[in-house]
CSV table of C-alpha atoms in Angstrom, one decimal:
chain,number,residue,atom,x,y,z
Q,1,LYS,CA,85.2,-38.2,-40.7
Q,2,ASN,CA,82.3,-35.7,-40.3
Q,3,GLN,CA,83.5,-32.4,-38.7
Q,4,VAL,CA,82.2,-29.0,-38.0
Q,5,GLU,CA,84.7,-26.2,-37.2
Q,6,GLN,CA,83.7,-22.8,-35.9
Q,7,SER,CA,85.7,-19.7,-35.7
Q,8,PRO,CA,86.5,-17.7,-33.8
Q,9,GLN,CA,86.4,-19.7,-30.5
Q,10,SER,CA,85.5,-16.5,-28.7
Q,11,LEU,CA,84.7,-13.0,-29.6
Q,12,ILE,CA,84.2,-9.7,-27.6
Q,13,ILE,CA,82.3,-6.8,-29.1
Q,14,LEU,CA,80.8,-3.6,-28.0
Q,15,GLU,CA,77.0,-3.2,-27.7
Q,16,GLY,CA,75.5,-1.9,-31.0
Q,17,LYS,CA,78.3,-3.4,-33.2
Q,18,ASN,CA,77.8,-6.1,-35.8
Q,19,CYS,CA,79.7,-9.4,-35.9
Q,20,THR,CA,80.0,-12.5,-38.0
Q,21,LEU,CA,80.6,-16.0,-36.9
Q,22,GLN,CA,82.0,-18.7,-39.2
Q,23,CYS,CA,81.2,-22.4,-39.6
Q,24,ASN,CA,83.0,-24.8,-42.0
Q,25,TYR,CA,81.9,-28.4,-42.3
Q,26,THR,CA,82.8,-31.6,-43.9
Q,27,VAL,CA,79.6,-33.6,-43.5
Q,28,SER,CA,78.3,-36.1,-46.0
Q,29,PRO,CA,75.6,-36.6,-47.0
Q,30,PHE,CA,74.4,-33.1,-46.1
Q,31,SER,CA,70.8,-32.5,-45.1
Q,32,ASN,CA,70.7,-29.2,-43.3
Q,33,LEU,CA,72.6,-26.7,-41.2
Q,34,ARG,CA,71.4,-25.2,-38.0
Q,35,TRP,CA,72.5,-22.4,-35.8
Q,36,TYR,CA,71.7,-22.5,-32.1
Q,37,LYS,CA,72.2,-19.9,-29.3
Q,38,GLN,CA,72.9,-21.3,-25.9
Q,39,ASP,CA,72.8,-19.1,-22.9
Q,40,THR,CA,74.9,-20.1,-19.9
Q,41,GLY,CA,73.1,-22.8,-17.9
Q,42,ARG,CA,70.3,-23.3,-20.4
Q,43,GLY,CA,69.6,-25.5,-23.3
Q,44,PRO,CA,70.2,-24.4,-26.9
Q,45,VAL,CA,67.6,-22.4,-28.8
Q,46,SER,CA,67.3,-22.8,-32.5
Q,47,LEU,CA,68.0,-19.6,-34.5
Q,48,THR,CA,67.9,-20.8,-38.1
Q,49,ILE,CA,67.7,-24.0,-40.1
Q,50,MET,CA,68.8,-24.1,-43.8
Q,51,THR,CA,68.6,-26.9,-46.3
Q,52,PHE,CA,70.8,-27.4,-49.3
Q,53,SER,CA,68.9,-25.1,-51.5
Q,54,GLU,CA,68.7,-22.1,-49.2
Q,55,ASN,CA,71.4,-19.5,-49.2
Q,56,THR,CA,70.2,-17.1,-46.6
Q,57,LYS,CA,67.8,-17.2,-43.7
Q,58,SER,CA,67.0,-14.5,-41.2
Q,59,ASN,CA,65.6,-14.4,-37.7
Q,60,GLY,CA,65.3,-10.9,-36.5
Q,61,ARG,CA,68.8,-9.5,-36.1
Q,62,TYR,CA,70.3,-12.9,-36.9
Q,63,THR,CA,71.1,-13.7,-40.6
Q,64,ALA,CA,72.6,-17.0,-41.5
Q,65,THR,CA,74.2,-17.7,-44.9
Q,66,LEU,CA,75.0,-21.0,-46.5
Q,67,ASP,CA,77.4,-21.9,-49.3
Q,68,ALA,CA,76.9,-25.6,-50.0
Q,69,ASP,CA,79.6,-25.6,-52.6
Q,70,THR,CA,82.4,-24.4,-50.3
Q,71,LYS,CA,80.7,-26.0,-47.3
Q,72,GLN,CA,80.7,-22.8,-45.3
Q,73,SER,CA,78.1,-21.0,-43.3
Q,74,SER,CA,78.1,-17.7,-41.4
Q,75,LEU,CA,75.9,-16.1,-38.8
Q,76,HIS,CA,75.7,-12.4,-38.9
Q,77,ILE,CA,74.4,-10.5,-35.8
Q,78,THR,CA,73.3,-6.9,-36.4
Q,79,ALA,CA,73.3,-4.2,-33.8
Q,80,SER,CA,74.3,-6.5,-31.0
Q,81,GLN,CA,72.7,-6.3,-27.6
Q,82,LEU,CA,73.9,-7.4,-24.2
Q,83,SER,CA,71.5,-10.3,-24.3
Q,84,ASP,CA,73.3,-11.7,-27.4
Q,85,SER,CA,76.1,-12.8,-25.0
Q,86,ALA,CA,76.0,-16.6,-25.4
Q,87,SER,CA,77.5,-19.5,-27.1
Q,88,TYR,CA,76.6,-20.0,-30.8
Q,89,ILE,CA,76.7,-23.5,-32.1
Q,90,CYS,CA,76.7,-24.6,-35.7
Q,91,VAL,CA,75.1,-28.0,-36.3
Q,92,VAL,CA,75.1,-29.9,-39.5
Q,93,GLY,CA,72.6,-32.6,-40.1
Q,94,GLY,CA,73.3,-35.7,-42.2
Q,95,ASN,CA,70.7,-38.1,-43.2
Q,96,ALA,CA,69.5,-41.2,-41.3
Q,97,GLY,CA,66.3,-43.0,-42.0
Q,98,GLY,CA,64.2,-40.0,-42.9
Q,99,THR,CA,65.5,-37.6,-40.2
Q,100,SER,CA,68.6,-35.7,-39.7
Q,101,TYR,CA,68.6,-35.9,-36.0
Q,102,GLY,CA,70.5,-39.1,-35.9
Q,103,LYS,CA,73.4,-37.8,-37.8
Q,104,LEU,CA,73.9,-34.4,-36.3
Q,105,THR,CA,77.5,-33.1,-36.1
Q,106,PHE,CA,78.1,-30.3,-33.7
Q,107,GLY,CA,80.6,-27.5,-33.8
Q,108,GLN,CA,82.4,-26.5,-30.6
Q,109,GLY,CA,80.7,-23.2,-30.5
Q,110,THR,CA,81.7,-19.5,-30.5
Q,111,ILE,CA,81.4,-17.7,-27.2
Q,112,LEU,CA,80.2,-14.2,-27.9
Q,113,THR,CA,80.5,-11.5,-25.2
Q,114,VAL,CA,78.8,-8.2,-25.7
Q,115,HIS,CA,80.1,-5.3,-23.5
Q,116,PRO,CA,78.2,-2.1,-22.9
R,1,LYS,CA,52.4,-24.2,-23.6
R,2,ALA,CA,54.9,-25.7,-21.3
R,3,GLY,CA,58.4,-26.3,-22.7
R,4,VAL,CA,60.6,-29.4,-22.4
R,5,THR,CA,61.1,-30.3,-18.8
R,6,GLN,CA,64.0,-32.4,-17.4
R,7,THR,CA,64.4,-33.9,-14.0
R,8,PRO,CA,66.3,-33.7,-11.9
R,9,ARG,CA,68.2,-30.5,-12.8
R,10,TYR,CA,71.3,-31.5,-10.8
R,11,LEU,CA,72.6,-34.8,-9.7
R,12,ILE,CA,75.7,-36.0,-7.9
R,13,LYS,CA,76.7,-39.7,-8.1
R,14,THR,CA,79.8,-41.8,-7.4
R,15,ARG,CA,81.7,-44.0,-9.7
R,16,GLY,CA,80.0,-47.4,-10.3
R,17,GLN,CA,76.5,-46.2,-9.5
R,18,GLN,CA,73.7,-45.9,-12.1
R,19,VAL,CA,71.5,-42.9,-12.8
R,20,THR,CA,68.1,-42.3,-14.6
R,21,LEU,CA,67.3,-39.0,-16.1
R,22,SER,CA,63.8,-38.0,-17.2
R,23,CYS,CA,62.5,-35.8,-20.0
R,24,SER,CA,59.0,-34.6,-20.7
R,25,PRO,CA,58.6,-33.3,-24.2
R,26,ILE,CA,56.3,-30.4,-25.3
R,27,SER,CA,52.7,-31.6,-25.4
R,28,GLY,CA,52.0,-33.2,-28.8
R,29,HIS,CA,55.7,-33.7,-29.6
R,30,ARG,CA,56.5,-37.3,-30.4
R,31,SER,CA,60.3,-37.2,-31.2
R,32,VAL,CA,62.7,-37.0,-28.3
R,33,SER,CA,66.5,-36.9,-28.6
R,34,TRP,CA,69.2,-36.9,-26.0
R,35,TYR,CA,72.5,-35.2,-26.1
R,36,GLN,CA,75.6,-35.1,-23.9
R,37,GLN,CA,77.4,-31.8,-23.5
R,38,THR,CA,80.9,-31.5,-22.0
R,39,PRO,CA,83.5,-28.6,-22.2
R,40,GLY,CA,85.9,-30.8,-24.1
R,41,GLN,CA,83.7,-32.6,-26.5
R,42,GLY,CA,80.9,-30.1,-26.9
R,43,LEU,CA,77.4,-31.5,-27.8
R,44,GLN,CA,77.2,-35.1,-28.8
R,45,PHE,CA,74.2,-37.0,-30.0
R,46,LEU,CA,73.2,-39.9,-27.7
R,47,PHE,CA,69.9,-41.3,-29.2
R,48,GLU,CA,66.6,-40.5,-30.7
R,49,TYR,CA,63.2,-41.9,-29.9
R,50,PHE,CA,60.0,-41.8,-31.8
R,51,SER,CA,56.8,-43.7,-31.1
R,52,GLU,CA,58.5,-45.6,-28.3
R,53,THR,CA,61.2,-46.9,-30.6
R,54,GLN,CA,64.9,-46.0,-30.7
R,55,ARG,CA,65.4,-44.7,-34.2
R,56,ASN,CA,69.1,-43.7,-34.0
R,57,LYS,CA,72.0,-44.1,-31.7
R,58,GLY,CA,75.2,-42.1,-31.3
R,59,ASN,CA,78.6,-43.5,-30.6
R,60,PHE,CA,78.3,-44.2,-26.9
R,61,PRO,CA,78.9,-47.4,-25.0
R,62,GLY,CA,76.1,-49.8,-24.1
R,63,ARG,CA,76.1,-48.3,-20.6
R,64,PHE,CA,74.0,-45.6,-22.0
R,65,SER,CA,70.4,-46.6,-22.7
R,66,GLY,CA,67.0,-45.0,-23.0
R,67,ARG,CA,63.4,-45.6,-23.5
R,68,GLN,CA,60.3,-43.7,-24.5
R,69,PHE,CA,56.8,-44.2,-23.1
R,70,SER,CA,53.4,-44.1,-24.8
R,71,ASN,CA,52.9,-40.5,-23.6
R,72,SER,CA,56.3,-39.6,-25.3
R,73,ARG,CA,58.0,-39.0,-22.0
R,74,SER,CA,61.5,-40.4,-22.2
R,75,GLU,CA,64.2,-41.6,-19.8
R,76,MET,CA,67.8,-42.3,-20.2
R,77,ASN,CA,69.9,-44.5,-18.0
R,78,VAL,CA,73.6,-44.6,-17.4
R,79,SER,CA,75.0,-47.7,-15.6
R,80,THR,CA,78.4,-48.2,-14.0
R,81,LEU,CA,79.1,-44.4,-14.0
R,82,GLU,CA,82.6,-43.2,-14.8
R,83,LEU,CA,84.1,-39.9,-14.0
R,84,GLY,CA,84.0,-39.0,-17.7
R,85,ASP,CA,80.2,-39.2,-17.6
R,86,SER,CA,80.1,-35.9,-15.8
R,87,ALA,CA,78.3,-33.6,-18.2
R,88,LEU,CA,75.1,-31.7,-19.0
R,89,TYR,CA,72.5,-34.0,-20.5
R,90,LEU,CA,70.1,-32.3,-22.8
R,91,CYS,CA,66.8,-33.6,-24.1
R,92,ALA,CA,65.1,-32.1,-27.1
R,93,SER,CA,61.7,-32.7,-28.6
R,94,SER,CA,60.0,-32.0,-31.9
R,95,LEU,CA,56.6,-32.8,-33.5
R,96,THR,CA,57.9,-35.4,-35.9
R,97,ARG,CA,61.1,-36.8,-37.2
R,98,THR,CA,61.2,-34.5,-40.2
R,99,GLU,CA,63.2,-31.3,-40.8
R,100,GLU,CA,61.8,-29.3,-37.9
R,101,THR,CA,63.0,-27.2,-35.0
R,102,GLN,CA,64.0,-29.1,-32.0
R,103,TYR,CA,63.2,-27.6,-28.6
R,104,PHE,CA,65.7,-28.2,-25.9
R,105,GLY,CA,65.1,-28.6,-22.2
R,106,PRO,CA,67.3,-26.9,-19.6
R,107,GLY,CA,69.3,-30.1,-19.1
R,108,THR,CA,70.4,-32.2,-16.2
R,109,ARG,CA,73.8,-31.5,-14.8
R,110,LEU,CA,75.4,-34.8,-13.7
R,111,LEU,CA,78.6,-34.8,-11.5
R,112,VAL,CA,80.3,-38.1,-11.0
R,113,LEU,CA,82.7,-38.3,-8.1
């Protein structure tokens, strides 16, 4: 069964500190891995998308890594800001008829709270 | 450029009723996907539409259906509502079906009493 597990479930950090969120997956066949940020009451916003051949991808203060051999990914947030408080969702795409959308497996998310 | 819009934003229904939710994708986007988000199950894929055709469907009962119009706008319908259908329903659009960023709408929050 395809699964995506994220850890920790929740995390509290102080503003300005760095943090790393983890994602382990058992999805086959693998197409890509995405990290989304979801603010309370809003739809998810894409942070990064990585395919099998990519190890690292950055988007501002967000850096995602992928180890396709161990089936692990991490999202590193540098110099956290209050606006980083949100749920971060790891999504792994399989392959279905030319698109990965039909075979997306979602993690439960990590709730990050940044305190001043 | 306007983002993905969903209507209505909030909805209260009773068991047994049916509901229709609407999604207008970003202008020029042809792929529309629907997702259900609940605290217990997280995000789950419902279906994907492209060029007015359903391309993929998630593991949901037949009570959940959808369609896409020629202008790429999409609707999803849930018949014979159950309490467990209470959720945030999200719509996402993208230019094509390939490996591209999906843009999510704000969602429709459905409460079934």
